[in-house]
XYZ file of C-alpha atoms in Angstrom:
351
model
C 0.317 -0.426 0.259
C 1.909 3.384 -1.016
C 1.185 6.435 0.855
C -1.580 8.917 0.780
C 0.958 11.625 0.083
C 1.957 9.581 -3.208
C -1.846 10.187 -4.801
C -0.989 13.451 -6.758
C 2.288 11.685 -7.912
C 0.033 8.338 -9.043
C -2.343 10.735 -10.811
C -0.109 12.490 -12.792
C 1.544 9.406 -13.888
C -1.595 7.972 -14.999
C -2.655 11.123 -17.041
C 1.094 10.804 -18.649
C 0.651 7.134 -19.433
C -2.761 6.920 -20.586
C -4.133 10.173 -21.744
C -3.866 12.734 -24.915
C -6.381 14.284 -26.392
C -8.123 11.299 -28.034
C -7.405 8.997 -24.941
C -9.359 10.394 -21.819
C -10.195 9.635 -18.213
C -13.081 10.080 -15.908
C -12.321 10.566 -12.152
C -13.729 7.032 -12.268
C -11.519 5.359 -14.603
C -8.298 7.420 -12.462
C -9.903 5.390 -9.309
C -10.162 2.034 -11.170
C -6.281 2.329 -12.264
C -5.102 3.871 -8.988
C -6.530 0.613 -7.545
C -5.474 -2.084 -9.803
C -1.846 -0.552 -11.163
C -1.015 1.843 -7.752
C -2.813 -0.245 -4.803
C -4.322 2.824 -3.757
C -7.892 3.827 -2.675
C -9.133 6.910 -3.129
C -12.595 8.654 -3.552
C -13.697 10.908 -6.110
C -13.473 14.100 -3.617
C -9.804 13.228 -3.253
C -9.049 12.874 -6.869
C -10.869 16.228 -7.830
C -8.850 17.857 -5.319
C -5.507 16.665 -6.569
C -6.489 17.108 -10.077
C -7.104 20.803 -9.526
C -3.646 20.834 -7.265
C -1.678 20.131 -10.234
C -3.232 22.294 -12.707
C -2.650 25.357 -9.891
C 1.009 23.845 -10.050
C 1.206 24.910 -13.683
C 0.617 21.176 -15.306
C -1.876 21.755 -18.628
C -5.003 19.283 -17.615
C -7.752 19.570 -20.133
C -11.098 18.710 -19.156
C -14.907 19.098 -19.681
C -17.333 20.048 -18.039
C -21.741 18.938 -18.021
C -24.862 19.980 -15.380
C -26.598 17.468 -14.381
C -29.597 18.263 -11.415
C -28.920 17.199 -7.740
C -30.848 16.919 -4.868
C -30.198 19.608 -2.318
C -28.774 17.927 0.642
C -30.574 20.433 3.049
C -33.958 20.851 0.986
C -33.692 17.744 -1.191
C -35.071 19.880 -3.855
C -33.390 19.596 -7.326
C -30.051 22.093 -8.335
C -27.788 22.635 -10.918
C -24.278 20.732 -10.271
C -21.011 21.248 -12.465
C -19.613 17.509 -13.316
C -15.810 17.644 -14.609
C -14.625 14.616 -16.634
C -12.565 13.589 -19.674
C -9.547 14.464 -18.560
C -6.330 14.357 -20.277
C -2.546 15.823 -19.848
C -1.428 18.028 -23.065
C 1.884 17.255 -24.359
C 5.098 19.220 -24.839
C 5.452 17.371 -27.748
C 2.872 16.039 -30.468
C 3.351 12.253 -31.686
C 4.129 13.683 -34.665
C 6.952 15.315 -33.105
C 8.110 13.202 -31.273
C 8.088 10.340 -34.187
C 10.361 13.331 -36.167
C 12.975 13.426 -33.277
C 12.724 9.077 -33.201
C 13.068 8.750 -36.839
C 16.058 11.371 -37.093
C 17.943 9.281 -34.517
C 16.883 5.961 -36.293
C 18.218 7.405 -39.546
C 21.382 8.874 -37.738
C 25.035 8.019 -38.424
C 26.831 9.432 -35.818
C 25.153 8.277 -32.634
C 26.457 5.129 -31.193
C 23.910 2.268 -30.648
C 23.629 1.526 -27.510
C 23.252 5.981 -26.545
C 20.642 5.943 -29.627
C 18.392 2.998 -28.544
C 18.361 4.719 -24.990
C 17.624 8.210 -26.348
C 14.517 6.489 -28.739
C 13.714 4.947 -25.556
C 13.357 8.389 -23.138
C 11.786 10.169 -26.254
C 9.340 7.425 -26.514
C 8.809 8.192 -22.374
C 7.365 11.953 -23.233
C 4.102 10.442 -24.646
C 1.681 7.591 -23.872
C 1.152 4.107 -23.957
C -0.508 4.091 -27.089
C 2.724 6.160 -28.844
C 4.853 3.557 -27.834
C 2.771 0.529 -29.506
C 2.779 2.796 -32.677
C 6.413 3.055 -32.866
C 7.776 -0.402 -32.415
C 7.415 -1.363 -36.386
C 10.218 1.193 -37.188
C 12.849 0.684 -34.411
C 15.326 -0.915 -36.921
C 18.701 0.188 -34.947
C 21.722 -1.128 -36.692
C 24.399 -2.011 -34.337
C 27.772 0.307 -35.031
C 30.284 -1.356 -32.749
C 32.823 -0.017 -34.324
C 31.924 3.666 -34.050
C 33.515 5.906 -31.365
C 31.643 6.197 -28.126
C 32.861 9.036 -26.511
C 30.428 11.236 -29.277
C 28.601 12.674 -26.020
C 31.112 13.646 -24.176
C 32.720 15.601 -26.987
C 29.853 17.527 -27.519
C 29.540 18.540 -23.923
C 33.260 19.391 -23.943
C 32.833 21.366 -27.152
C 29.810 23.292 -25.705
C 32.024 24.350 -22.874
C 34.537 25.479 -24.685
C 32.640 27.487 -27.363
C 30.898 29.146 -24.638
C 33.953 29.972 -22.678
C 36.230 30.860 -25.666
C 39.016 28.256 -25.068
C 40.836 26.229 -27.433
C 40.300 22.118 -27.122
C 43.279 19.458 -28.186
C 42.184 15.887 -29.357
C 42.990 13.222 -31.798
C 41.488 12.620 -35.004
C 40.447 9.039 -35.785
C 40.304 7.288 -39.535
C 39.603 3.635 -40.728
C 42.089 1.494 -41.589
C 42.171 -1.692 -43.957
C 41.477 -3.174 -40.822
C 38.107 -1.695 -40.344
C 39.038 0.062 -36.959
C 39.362 3.416 -36.276
C 42.891 4.675 -35.336
C 44.980 7.983 -34.399
C 45.844 9.438 -37.519
C 49.862 10.250 -37.093
C 52.219 12.858 -38.314
C 55.017 11.984 -41.481
C 57.135 10.275 -38.563
C 54.539 7.908 -37.541
C 53.628 9.802 -34.249
C 49.790 10.218 -32.732
C 49.286 13.536 -33.897
C 47.399 16.118 -31.358
C 45.487 18.683 -32.925
C 44.917 22.159 -31.200
C 41.802 23.891 -31.944
C 40.089 27.012 -32.088
C 36.417 25.748 -31.738
C 33.531 28.064 -32.983
C 30.376 25.905 -34.151
C 28.701 22.464 -34.286
C 26.539 21.918 -37.233
C 24.775 18.780 -38.541
C 25.411 17.996 -42.333
C 24.685 14.696 -44.104
C 23.703 12.643 -41.178
C 27.017 13.542 -39.302
C 27.805 16.062 -36.669
C 30.401 18.396 -37.909
C 33.089 20.820 -35.626
C 33.293 24.284 -37.592
C 36.797 25.634 -36.728
C 40.080 26.932 -37.128
C 43.209 24.425 -36.782
C 46.019 26.649 -34.517
C 48.848 27.877 -36.809
C 46.479 28.036 -39.983
C 44.638 30.930 -41.496
C 41.446 29.556 -42.021
C 38.364 27.532 -41.719
C 38.357 23.772 -40.924
C 35.600 21.167 -40.464
C 36.349 17.698 -38.795
C 33.434 14.780 -37.895
C 32.912 14.628 -34.293
C 32.508 11.179 -34.555
C 35.693 10.791 -35.269
C 37.375 12.992 -32.442
C 38.722 10.932 -29.583
C 40.503 12.138 -26.300
C 39.394 15.404 -26.280
C 40.737 17.593 -23.733
C 39.595 21.714 -22.735
C 42.590 23.786 -22.398
C 43.100 26.920 -20.671
C 44.593 28.772 -23.418
C 41.730 31.625 -25.096
C 40.624 30.487 -28.451
C 41.382 32.435 -31.568
C 38.783 35.273 -32.182
C 36.401 33.876 -35.390
C 36.720 37.354 -36.939
C 40.641 36.361 -37.628
C 40.011 33.441 -39.268
C 39.851 33.600 -42.993
C 36.340 33.084 -43.926
C 34.883 33.858 -40.461
C 35.271 38.154 -40.063
C 31.844 38.409 -40.028
C 31.316 35.665 -37.576
C 29.891 32.049 -37.923
C 27.072 32.310 -40.760
C 25.887 28.931 -40.493
C 22.991 29.008 -43.148
C 26.099 30.020 -45.774
C 28.798 27.822 -44.694
C 26.358 25.072 -45.076
C 25.726 26.165 -48.504
C 29.147 26.283 -49.287
C 30.672 23.444 -48.078
C 28.035 20.815 -48.971
C 30.415 17.739 -48.331
C 32.312 19.994 -44.978
C 35.320 19.434 -47.182
C 38.459 22.211 -46.303
C 38.943 24.085 -49.198
C 38.372 27.605 -50.243
C 34.658 28.799 -51.622
C 34.518 30.096 -55.096
C 31.598 31.409 -57.734
C 30.536 28.150 -59.520
C 28.715 28.350 -62.821
C 26.720 24.571 -63.850
C 24.573 23.721 -66.560
C 22.201 20.816 -65.367
C 19.251 18.817 -66.494
C 16.005 20.906 -65.357
C 14.346 17.721 -63.926
C 17.511 18.053 -61.866
C 16.138 20.878 -59.753
C 15.164 19.018 -57.055
C 18.838 17.819 -56.135
C 20.075 21.078 -56.478
C 17.903 22.997 -54.917
C 18.441 20.634 -52.191
C 22.115 20.601 -51.829
C 22.493 24.372 -52.656
C 19.563 26.122 -50.710
C 17.434 28.901 -51.934
C 20.414 31.471 -52.581
C 21.664 29.509 -55.946
C 20.733 31.627 -58.749
C 19.131 29.970 -61.901
C 18.458 30.877 -65.348
C 16.011 29.627 -67.069
C 17.012 28.473 -70.871
C 14.758 27.378 -74.138
C 14.920 23.070 -73.966
C 15.960 20.656 -71.155
C 18.565 22.381 -69.601
C 19.167 25.704 -67.495
C 22.264 27.116 -65.674
C 23.258 27.561 -62.202
C 25.456 29.713 -60.261
C 26.588 29.423 -56.747
C 29.177 29.961 -53.912
C 30.683 26.596 -52.696
C 33.589 24.656 -51.553
C 35.615 23.755 -54.702
C 36.447 20.260 -53.677
C 32.937 19.955 -52.691
C 31.796 20.985 -56.125
C 34.601 18.869 -57.502
C 32.789 15.518 -55.604
C 29.305 17.009 -56.590
C 29.906 17.064 -60.154
C 31.399 13.877 -60.266
C 28.510 12.466 -58.577
C 25.900 14.123 -61.368
C 28.312 14.035 -64.237
C 25.638 12.553 -66.295
C 23.270 15.486 -65.367
C 25.423 18.669 -64.696
C 28.352 20.260 -66.274
C 30.954 22.815 -64.866
C 30.787 25.653 -66.839
C 33.292 27.580 -64.750
C 35.662 28.244 -62.911
C 37.579 26.800 -65.988
C 40.224 24.949 -63.629
C 37.623 23.390 -61.786
C 36.391 22.145 -65.432
C 39.416 21.052 -66.218
C 39.916 18.838 -62.926
C 36.422 17.256 -63.227
C 36.908 16.613 -67.216
C 40.282 14.800 -66.183
C 38.543 12.920 -62.958
C 36.118 11.501 -65.618
C 38.860 10.622 -68.055
C 40.683 8.888 -65.397
C 37.644 7.108 -63.725
C 37.250 5.950 -67.402
C 40.220 4.816 -68.041
C 40.172 2.474 -64.662
C 37.070 1.068 -66.425
C 38.498 0.539 -69.295
C 41.653 -1.489 -67.919
C 39.041 -4.193 -66.440
C 38.032 -4.896 -70.158
C 41.494 -5.774 -70.917
């Protein structure tokens, strides 16, 4: 038997578990659940009083009111009495919002398996039992056991470093042919230690990236958070972003993401390319609304965009059958050389 002081908490728990706008409970329903699941007995007055206390404490609980005629206990005459029922707790997140957050975790590439599973369960707990039953069929978490397990700690350290304007040091992992991650080394084979001035964390292509400056360099660098290990917060102050080439006016995140579509580390430049009109959705997805498009007769159009040159080289190879780089000429020549080299490798297989 639970103590009476737990009554208000148990009623709140019942509302969280069993109610939403489509699933409401009467005071009688709450009394029955209290008895069967919590081993508590309570009358309607106690339930009503505790519901009122919860609402006065700031919990958003909706209910309906109806009028019924009851005899006056003194005169016996019928008088109007307000009856409340159909209680439900208004959720901080709608089911659609929770599903969006859960799907983002399920299809992410950067959150380790165990932490992803734990987060999904926490998000499910923000709704009721009806929602949990609906999402079981989409729980397809692959076990990414080889991935870096330090992601959340890395994020915490970087958040603190960015907010306090401090440098960090870390080792950067890369895969070997053994399919395991190993720290990068310098030309002498020693494990390389990176000293970084951090400015912003961003998500791109299913990964988390750190937008930063490698100490001793002038331009912007991007590092994947899931490849950072053994991160340490340093006492040394970070270089102000305005002293970094490309960040003179601070981190313009939408602009940075549009220019660094694959988060490569290279300069950005004005690029013009011709593309088949049926590719317009892909062009907008990759380059955003800042891309300038010029229509032309026929099935092709021209686009102009400011973008990271190495990323554009990669994109042009990916869409080579549908798009052609027009300028700068150096980039067009590089892509053409890449395509010739790729074709040559395929030709070798036929010999």
